[in-house]
């Protein structure tokens, strides 16, 4: 016979098991602000990290485009950077050229180790696909050195600094002409051994866990955290954000350092849209809207149209095909005044990622809002690419310790947002 205390403990353990399907570790983390840029052809997100001259130890804050797919850090090699090139006879050169340099047909063949002016030794040219333009750009492999601020148990930035020196590419300024203002490079947060997370994890204190919280507007920063956590957002400074997360396995895809998950079906108002068994979903930080292969996109649009018959239709606005008349709320041009049913992604392991109105309806003009999903065509591969609009104000975690992807669904339902990290350190003037 169980006592009341024993019954309480059993019930508590049962609830904890089903609410949190992954045991999360505690540990130190690094932190940096994330900015949303809307002054470009498509919204993009950057992280602010201090770059340091390898030779003269001079540092400055730099904004890097966030890319969770790229194999290498990639930055503007301007006069202010003072590069320190990797020689052609170093092991990193052979490794990067063989495995991480782009083999795309649009790339020019690598030149044979030219002698670098002013250095007196041969350099290490590498090709990389520019995530903004899609072009193949040429860079010089470089010894880079970055500084990241520590967080106070996931609550605030502190004065402590973590050093990191992933090998990256130093490229001409012309490669970044289409980038947002003041963004001078690409910071890769992929699973590549030359990405920032791999270098940070070389410090034994860090767990291989990257957390991103993308802001929904450009006026206040979101947050990048690296390490096990905990993580906190205002106004409820006692609630560890990890308690909101569900987890699904991360999938590997040959030839890619990006992150993939399995989506078994899409559910809208209790009606399921089946997904082909061989379909995988790629997670991206460089494309704004979720793209679906045509055989998935068309059923989703038909179902969404049926459950929103009460709404007044509007003429479609490219790249969207389903739009409604809607006035924007509180002068916010990104969130519509509409309320529509959630779009639920059923994921491997039985988890559900609920995409609410804030992440499904895009206010494209003052009076028109559109379903923020795009037809990727009949041969789109991967079949699903989940874009940044669906990430905004969602806390997501790429956990390479456990090969899992953690997600919160919209934080707005928890009365907080990605812009609520407490950047109180004087180094961050937000």
Short mmCIF file of C-alpha atoms in Angstrom, two decimals:
data_model
loop_
_atom_site.label_atom_id
_atom_site.label_comp_id
_atom_site.label_asym_id
_atom_site.label_seq_id
_atom_site.Cartn_x
_atom_site.Cartn_y
_atom_site.Cartn_z
CA UNK A 1 0.00 0.00 0.00
CA UNK A 2 1.45 3.38 -1.02
CA UNK A 3 1.47 6.37 1.31
CA UNK A 4 0.21 9.76 0.09
CA UNK A 5 3.82 10.96 -0.13
CA UNK A 6 4.82 7.99 -2.29
CA UNK A 7 1.84 8.53 -4.59
CA UNK A 8 2.77 12.20 -4.97
CA UNK A 9 6.36 11.33 -5.90
CA UNK A 10 5.19 8.72 -8.44
CA UNK A 11 2.75 11.16 -10.09
CA UNK A 12 5.40 13.88 -10.17
CA UNK A 13 7.91 11.55 -11.80
CA UNK A 14 5.30 10.39 -14.34
CA UNK A 15 4.45 13.96 -15.32
CA UNK A 16 8.09 14.97 -15.53
CA UNK A 17 8.86 12.04 -17.83
CA UNK A 18 6.16 12.93 -20.30
CA UNK A 19 6.64 16.68 -20.23
CA UNK A 20 10.41 16.62 -20.62
CA UNK A 21 11.56 13.77 -22.80
CA UNK A 22 15.25 14.55 -22.48
CA UNK A 23 17.42 14.92 -19.41
CA UNK A 24 19.20 18.27 -19.72
CA UNK A 25 22.60 18.99 -18.26
CA UNK A 26 23.69 22.13 -16.46
CA UNK A 27 26.79 24.07 -17.34
CA UNK A 28 28.31 27.37 -18.45
CA UNK A 29 27.23 29.09 -21.64
CA UNK A 30 28.38 31.90 -23.94
CA UNK A 31 25.91 34.55 -25.07
CA UNK A 32 25.56 37.08 -27.91
CA UNK A 33 22.74 39.29 -29.28
CA UNK A 34 20.92 38.48 -32.53
CA UNK A 35 19.63 41.23 -34.84
CA UNK A 36 16.87 40.93 -37.45
CA UNK A 37 17.64 42.83 -40.67
CA UNK A 38 14.75 43.94 -42.87
CA UNK A 39 16.63 46.37 -45.15
CA UNK A 40 17.51 43.59 -47.62
CA UNK A 41 15.72 41.59 -50.31
CA UNK A 42 14.72 39.07 -47.63
CA UNK A 43 14.86 39.20 -43.81
CA UNK A 44 18.19 37.98 -42.44
CA UNK A 45 19.63 37.50 -38.96
CA UNK A 46 23.08 38.31 -37.62
CA UNK A 47 24.93 37.60 -34.40
CA UNK A 48 27.29 40.12 -32.83
CA UNK A 49 30.66 38.59 -31.93
CA UNK A 50 33.94 40.32 -31.15
CA UNK A 51 36.58 39.68 -33.81
CA UNK A 52 40.23 40.03 -32.84
CA UNK A 53 43.31 40.62 -34.95
CA UNK A 54 45.35 37.44 -34.59
CA UNK A 55 48.69 39.26 -34.85
CA UNK A 56 48.17 42.61 -33.10
CA UNK A 57 45.44 41.66 -30.60
CA UNK A 58 43.13 44.52 -31.65
CA UNK A 59 39.42 43.73 -31.33
CA UNK A 60 36.09 45.12 -32.51
CA UNK A 61 32.46 44.01 -32.48
CA UNK A 62 31.39 42.49 -35.79
CA UNK A 63 28.01 41.35 -37.09
CA UNK A 64 27.95 37.96 -38.80
CA UNK A 65 25.08 36.45 -40.75
CA UNK A 66 23.84 33.33 -38.95
CA UNK A 67 24.13 30.18 -41.10
CA UNK A 68 23.42 26.75 -39.59
CA UNK A 69 24.42 24.94 -42.78
CA UNK A 70 27.74 26.41 -43.99
CA UNK A 71 30.98 24.45 -43.47
CA UNK A 72 33.22 27.47 -42.77
CA UNK A 73 33.24 30.93 -41.23
CA UNK A 74 33.32 33.48 -44.07
CA UNK A 75 34.10 37.19 -43.63
CA UNK A 76 35.08 40.43 -45.32
CA UNK A 77 38.85 40.68 -45.64
CA UNK A 78 38.95 44.48 -45.50
CA UNK A 79 41.79 46.69 -44.35
CA UNK A 80 40.36 46.65 -40.82
CA UNK A 81 40.61 42.86 -40.46
CA UNK A 82 44.40 42.36 -40.84
CA UNK A 83 44.36 38.72 -42.01
CA UNK A 84 46.74 35.98 -40.96
CA UNK A 85 46.66 33.49 -43.88
CA UNK A 86 46.97 29.73 -43.44
CA UNK A 87 50.01 28.48 -45.43
CA UNK A 88 49.42 25.91 -48.15
CA UNK A 89 51.62 23.36 -46.42
CA UNK A 90 49.58 23.35 -43.18
CA UNK A 91 47.35 20.33 -42.57
CA UNK A 92 44.25 22.57 -42.32
CA UNK A 93 44.74 23.66 -45.94
CA UNK A 94 44.74 20.15 -47.36
CA UNK A 95 41.81 19.12 -45.14
CA UNK A 96 39.64 22.12 -45.99
CA UNK A 97 40.38 22.04 -49.71
CA UNK A 98 39.61 18.31 -49.91
CA UNK A 99 36.41 18.21 -47.83
CA UNK A 100 35.01 21.67 -47.08
CA UNK A 101 35.74 23.71 -50.20
CA UNK A 102 32.67 23.80 -52.45
CA UNK A 103 32.73 21.38 -55.39
CA UNK A 104 29.86 23.15 -57.16
CA UNK A 105 30.12 23.32 -60.95
CA UNK A 106 29.78 27.11 -60.76
CA UNK A 107 33.05 27.37 -58.80
CA UNK A 108 36.34 28.01 -60.56
CA UNK A 109 39.01 25.33 -60.04
CA UNK A 110 41.33 26.17 -57.18
CA UNK A 111 44.54 27.84 -58.23
CA UNK A 112 47.83 26.21 -57.36
CA UNK A 113 48.83 27.75 -54.08
CA UNK A 114 49.86 31.30 -55.06
CA UNK A 115 52.58 33.15 -53.17
CA UNK A 116 50.84 35.76 -51.01
CA UNK A 117 52.17 39.32 -51.41
CA UNK A 118 53.84 40.53 -48.25
CA UNK A 119 53.89 37.10 -46.64
CA UNK A 120 56.46 35.22 -48.69
CA UNK A 121 54.67 31.87 -48.58
CA UNK A 122 51.94 30.16 -50.55
CA UNK A 123 48.36 30.69 -49.48
CA UNK A 124 45.36 28.36 -49.32
CA UNK A 125 42.45 29.37 -51.62
CA UNK A 126 39.03 27.86 -50.86
CA UNK A 127 35.65 28.08 -52.61
CA UNK A 128 32.45 28.76 -50.67
CA UNK A 129 28.80 29.21 -51.64
CA UNK A 130 27.59 32.64 -50.57
CA UNK A 131 24.33 32.07 -48.61
CA UNK A 132 22.86 35.44 -49.64
CA UNK A 133 23.67 35.56 -53.37
CA UNK A 134 23.99 31.83 -54.07
CA UNK A 135 27.20 32.54 -56.00
CA UNK A 136 30.48 30.73 -55.58
CA UNK A 137 33.02 33.03 -53.92
CA UNK A 138 36.75 32.56 -53.49
CA UNK A 139 38.40 33.12 -50.12
CA UNK A 140 41.80 32.74 -48.52
CA UNK A 141 41.89 30.32 -45.57
CA UNK A 142 42.66 32.40 -42.51
CA UNK A 143 43.48 32.02 -38.83
CA UNK A 144 40.60 33.80 -37.11
CA UNK A 145 40.20 34.70 -33.47
CA UNK A 146 36.87 35.53 -31.78
CA UNK A 147 35.79 36.54 -28.30
CA UNK A 148 32.44 35.59 -26.76
CA UNK A 149 30.89 36.83 -23.55
CA UNK A 150 29.97 34.37 -20.83
CA UNK A 151 26.45 34.29 -19.43
CA UNK A 152 25.55 34.32 -15.75
CA UNK A 153 23.79 30.92 -15.66
CA UNK A 154 21.78 31.93 -18.73
CA UNK A 155 20.41 35.15 -17.20
CA UNK A 156 22.79 37.97 -18.17
CA UNK A 157 26.04 38.57 -20.04
CA UNK A 158 29.06 38.90 -17.75
CA UNK A 159 32.55 40.28 -18.08
CA UNK A 160 34.05 36.82 -18.53
CA UNK A 161 35.31 36.07 -22.04
CA UNK A 162 35.69 32.83 -23.99
CA UNK A 163 38.28 32.65 -26.76
CA UNK A 164 37.63 30.84 -30.03
CA UNK A 165 39.70 30.49 -33.18
CA UNK A 166 37.88 28.53 -35.90
CA UNK A 167 39.70 28.57 -39.22
CA UNK A 168 37.70 30.71 -41.65
CA UNK A 169 37.76 32.36 -45.04
CA UNK A 170 38.96 35.88 -45.70
CA UNK A 171 37.13 37.16 -48.81
CA UNK A 172 36.96 40.42 -50.81
CA UNK A 173 34.46 43.08 -49.76
CA UNK A 174 32.58 42.60 -53.04
CA UNK A 175 31.32 39.26 -51.72
CA UNK A 176 29.23 41.09 -49.11
CA UNK A 177 27.64 43.88 -51.17
CA UNK A 178 24.18 42.24 -50.93
CA UNK A 179 24.43 41.80 -47.15
CA UNK A 180 22.61 43.94 -44.59
CA UNK A 181 24.31 47.12 -43.56
CA UNK A 182 27.15 46.52 -41.08
CA UNK A 183 27.05 42.73 -41.61
CA UNK A 184 30.52 41.75 -42.77
CA UNK A 185 30.60 37.97 -42.67
CA UNK A 186 28.96 34.62 -42.07
CA UNK A 187 29.18 32.80 -38.73
CA UNK A 188 28.49 29.13 -39.24
CA UNK A 189 26.73 27.31 -36.40
CA UNK A 190 26.56 24.00 -38.27
CA UNK A 191 27.92 20.59 -37.28
CA UNK A 192 31.11 21.18 -39.29
CA UNK A 193 34.36 20.72 -37.34
CA UNK A 194 35.34 24.20 -38.58
CA UNK A 195 32.16 25.85 -37.28
CA UNK A 196 32.09 28.02 -34.16
CA UNK A 197 30.32 25.38 -32.00
CA UNK A 198 33.01 22.77 -32.70
CA UNK A 199 35.71 25.14 -31.56
CA UNK A 200 33.82 26.20 -28.44
CA UNK A 201 33.19 22.56 -27.53
CA UNK A 202 36.95 21.99 -27.50
CA UNK A 203 36.78 23.71 -24.11
CA UNK A 204 35.81 20.86 -21.81
CA UNK A 205 33.46 23.12 -19.86
CA UNK A 206 31.05 23.48 -22.81
CA UNK A 207 28.40 21.01 -23.92
CA UNK A 208 27.82 20.80 -27.70
CA UNK A 209 24.51 22.64 -27.51
CA UNK A 210 23.55 25.69 -29.60
CA UNK A 211 20.43 27.68 -28.68
CA UNK A 212 18.87 30.31 -30.93
CA UNK A 213 15.97 32.65 -30.29
CA UNK A 214 15.26 34.80 -33.37
CA UNK A 215 13.47 38.11 -32.74
CA UNK A 216 10.34 39.00 -34.68
CA UNK A 217 11.30 42.65 -35.16
CA UNK A 218 14.43 44.68 -35.75
CA UNK A 219 14.08 47.03 -32.80
CA UNK A 220 15.21 44.64 -30.05
CA UNK A 221 17.72 41.76 -30.13
CA UNK A 222 17.13 38.05 -29.84
CA UNK A 223 19.71 35.79 -28.28
CA UNK A 224 22.34 33.18 -29.19
CA UNK A 225 23.54 30.90 -26.38
CA UNK A 226 26.10 28.13 -26.50
CA UNK A 227 26.37 25.54 -23.76
CA UNK A 228 24.08 23.41 -21.64
CA UNK A 229 22.16 26.22 -19.98
CA UNK A 230 19.98 26.97 -18.07
CA UNK A 231 18.37 29.76 -20.14
CA UNK A 232 16.06 32.50 -18.90
CA UNK A 233 13.92 35.22 -20.46
CA UNK A 234 12.08 38.10 -18.83
CA UNK A 235 9.63 38.79 -17.31
CA UNK A 236 9.58 35.38 -15.57
CA UNK A 237 13.22 35.19 -14.59
CA UNK A 238 12.64 32.03 -12.55
CA UNK A 239 11.38 29.88 -15.46
CA UNK A 240 14.13 27.90 -17.21
CA UNK A 241 13.21 27.99 -20.92
CA UNK A 242 14.34 24.37 -21.22
CA UNK A 243 11.19 23.38 -19.36
CA UNK A 244 9.18 24.53 -22.42
CA UNK A 245 11.10 22.36 -24.88
CA UNK A 246 10.15 19.13 -26.62
CA UNK A 247 12.79 17.14 -28.50
CA UNK A 248 12.99 15.18 -31.74
CA UNK A 249 16.01 13.38 -33.25
CA UNK A 250 18.38 15.23 -35.55
CA UNK A 251 18.99 13.41 -38.84
CA UNK A 252 22.21 13.27 -40.81
CA UNK A 253 22.27 13.91 -44.53
CA UNK A 254 25.34 12.91 -46.57
CA UNK A 255 27.33 15.86 -47.83
CA UNK A 256 25.69 18.38 -45.50
CA UNK A 257 26.67 19.93 -42.17
CA UNK A 258 23.16 21.31 -41.67
CA UNK A 259 20.35 20.10 -39.43
CA UNK A 260 17.45 17.88 -40.51
CA UNK A 261 14.40 16.41 -38.78
CA UNK A 262 11.65 13.98 -39.77
CA UNK A 263 8.07 15.27 -40.25
CA UNK A 264 5.53 12.44 -40.43
CA UNK A 265 2.43 14.57 -41.04
CA UNK A 266 0.97 18.07 -40.88
CA UNK A 267 -2.27 18.55 -38.93
CA UNK A 268 -4.67 21.46 -39.31
CA UNK A 269 -7.77 21.43 -37.09
CA UNK A 270 -7.56 17.66 -36.46
CA UNK A 271 -7.24 16.78 -40.16
CA UNK A 272 -3.93 15.18 -41.10
CA UNK A 273 -1.94 15.85 -44.26
CA UNK A 274 0.25 12.84 -44.89
CA UNK A 275 3.93 13.31 -45.73
CA UNK A 276 5.77 10.85 -48.01
CA UNK A 277 7.89 8.47 -45.96
CA UNK A 278 11.15 9.53 -47.60
CA UNK A 279 10.60 13.25 -46.92
CA UNK A 280 12.89 15.10 -44.52
CA UNK A 281 12.79 18.69 -43.28
CA UNK A 282 15.82 20.94 -43.36
CA UNK A 283 16.18 23.74 -40.81
CA UNK A 284 17.57 27.01 -42.19
CA UNK A 285 18.46 30.50 -40.96
CA UNK A 286 19.00 32.03 -44.41
CA UNK A 287 15.57 31.49 -46.03
CA UNK A 288 12.61 33.42 -44.63
CA UNK A 289 9.63 31.13 -45.23
CA UNK A 290 8.97 27.42 -45.00
CA UNK A 291 9.12 25.82 -48.45
CA UNK A 292 7.14 22.67 -49.21
CA UNK A 293 7.40 20.34 -52.18
CA UNK A 294 4.31 20.72 -54.38
CA UNK A 295 2.76 17.38 -53.36
CA UNK A 296 2.83 18.63 -49.73
CA UNK A 297 2.14 22.29 -50.39
CA UNK A 298 -1.09 21.87 -52.37
CA UNK A 299 -2.91 19.71 -49.76
CA UNK A 300 -1.82 22.12 -47.01
CA UNK A 301 -3.21 25.14 -48.87
CA UNK A 302 -6.47 23.33 -49.65
CA UNK A 303 -6.94 22.34 -46.01
CA UNK A 304 -6.02 25.80 -44.71
CA UNK A 305 -8.47 27.39 -47.16
CA UNK A 306 -11.27 25.17 -45.85
CA UNK A 307 -10.71 26.07 -42.20
CA UNK A 308 -10.49 29.82 -42.97
CA UNK A 309 -13.62 30.19 -45.14
CA UNK A 310 -14.90 32.87 -42.79
CA UNK A 311 -12.01 35.14 -43.75
CA UNK A 312 -12.22 37.51 -46.70
CA UNK A 313 -9.79 36.43 -49.45
CA UNK A 314 -7.36 38.86 -51.04
CA UNK A 315 -5.32 38.86 -54.22
CA UNK A 316 -2.17 36.76 -53.69
CA UNK A 317 1.11 38.60 -53.13
CA UNK A 318 4.25 36.81 -54.35
CA UNK A 319 5.74 34.50 -53.24
CA UNK A 320 2.53 33.46 -51.44
CA UNK A 321 -0.59 31.96 -53.02
CA UNK A 322 -3.16 32.24 -50.21
CA UNK A 323 -3.87 35.71 -48.81
CA UNK A 324 -6.60 37.42 -46.79
CA UNK A 325 -7.83 40.92 -46.08
CA UNK A 326 -6.45 41.87 -42.70
CA UNK A 327 -5.48 45.06 -40.92
CA UNK A 328 -2.14 45.06 -39.12
CA UNK A 329 -2.17 45.33 -35.34
CA UNK A 330 -0.60 48.09 -33.28
CA UNK A 331 1.32 49.42 -36.29
CA UNK A 332 3.28 46.16 -36.43
CA UNK A 333 3.74 45.33 -40.10
CA UNK A 334 4.86 41.75 -39.46
CA UNK A 335 1.95 40.40 -37.43
CA UNK A 336 -1.61 40.29 -38.71
CA UNK A 337 -4.81 40.92 -36.79
CA UNK A 338 -6.13 37.54 -37.95
CA UNK A 339 -6.57 34.48 -35.78
CA UNK A 340 -6.24 31.18 -37.61
CA UNK A 341 -5.91 27.54 -36.50
CA UNK A 342 -2.50 26.20 -35.56
CA UNK A 343 -0.52 24.22 -38.12
CA UNK A 344 0.97 21.25 -36.26
CA UNK A 345 4.07 19.44 -37.47
CA UNK A 346 4.06 15.86 -36.20
CA UNK A 347 7.67 14.91 -35.65
CA UNK A 348 9.63 11.73 -35.02
CA UNK A 349 9.10 10.49 -31.47
CA UNK A 350 5.49 11.65 -31.37
CA UNK A 351 6.29 15.33 -30.70
CA UNK A 352 4.24 18.21 -32.10
CA UNK A 353 5.59 21.58 -33.18
CA UNK A 354 2.63 23.96 -33.13
CA UNK A 355 2.92 26.84 -35.61
CA UNK A 356 0.52 29.51 -34.35
CA UNK A 357 -0.87 32.57 -36.12
CA UNK A 358 2.21 34.70 -35.35
CA UNK A 359 4.38 32.23 -37.30
CA UNK A 360 1.94 31.24 -40.05
CA UNK A 361 0.44 34.57 -41.19
CA UNK A 362 2.69 37.23 -42.70
CA UNK A 363 1.43 40.81 -42.95
CA UNK A 364 2.64 41.75 -46.45
CA UNK A 365 0.82 45.07 -46.86
CA UNK A 366 -1.21 47.27 -44.55
CA UNK A 367 -4.40 45.39 -45.45
CA UNK A 368 -3.26 41.95 -46.62
CA UNK A 369 -1.86 38.97 -44.71
CA UNK A 370 -0.72 35.75 -46.36
CA UNK A 371 -0.09 32.16 -45.37
CA UNK A 372 3.72 32.22 -44.97
CA UNK A 373 4.47 28.94 -46.75
CA UNK A 374 5.93 28.71 -50.25
CA UNK A 375 5.62 26.16 -53.07
CA UNK A 376 9.08 24.72 -53.64
CA UNK A 377 8.19 22.88 -56.85
CA UNK A 378 7.62 19.25 -57.75
CA UNK A 379 11.24 18.18 -57.35
CA UNK A 380 12.20 20.16 -54.25
CA UNK A 381 14.83 18.34 -52.19
CA UNK A 382 14.59 18.38 -49.23
CA UNK A 383 10.82 18.13 -49.41
CA UNK A 384 10.46 20.61 -46.52
CA UNK A 385 12.69 23.56 -45.63
CA UNK A 386 11.64 25.31 -42.41
CA UNK A 387 12.42 29.03 -42.66
CA UNK A 388 13.12 31.81 -40.20
CA UNK A 389 9.59 33.27 -40.07
CA UNK A 390 8.49 30.01 -38.44
CA UNK A 391 11.41 30.29 -35.96
CA UNK A 392 10.70 33.82 -34.78
CA UNK A 393 9.90 33.98 -31.06
CA UNK A 394 10.47 30.23 -30.82
CA UNK A 395 13.34 28.98 -28.65
CA UNK A 396 15.23 26.25 -30.52
CA UNK A 397 18.16 24.09 -29.48
CA UNK A 398 20.58 22.09 -31.64
CA UNK A 399 21.89 19.50 -29.20
CA UNK A 400 24.83 17.61 -30.67
CA UNK A 401 25.44 15.88 -27.33
CA UNK A 402 22.23 13.90 -27.76
CA UNK A 403 21.67 14.41 -31.53
CA UNK A 404 18.34 16.09 -30.88
CA UNK A 405 16.49 19.26 -31.87
CA UNK A 406 14.62 21.06 -29.10
CA UNK A 407 11.78 23.49 -29.79
CA UNK A 408 9.39 25.52 -27.65
CA UNK A 409 6.68 26.52 -30.15
CA UNK A 410 5.72 30.19 -29.83
CA UNK A 411 6.98 31.89 -26.67
CA UNK A 412 4.19 34.44 -27.01
CA UNK A 413 1.85 31.89 -25.41
CA UNK A 414 4.22 31.94 -22.41
CA UNK A 415 3.95 35.74 -22.17
CA UNK A 416 7.52 36.30 -23.32
CA UNK A 417 9.50 36.58 -26.56
CA UNK A 418 12.98 36.19 -27.99
CA UNK A 419 13.61 39.90 -27.35
CA UNK A 420 13.36 39.38 -23.59
CA UNK A 421 16.86 38.21 -22.75
CA UNK A 422 18.31 40.53 -20.13
CA UNK A 423 21.28 42.15 -21.87
CA UNK A 424 22.22 44.34 -18.91
CA UNK A 425 26.00 44.23 -19.37
CA UNK A 426 27.29 47.65 -20.45
CA UNK A 427 28.99 46.06 -23.46
CA UNK A 428 25.55 45.59 -25.03
CA UNK A 429 23.80 48.95 -25.52
CA UNK A 430 20.27 47.56 -25.95
#
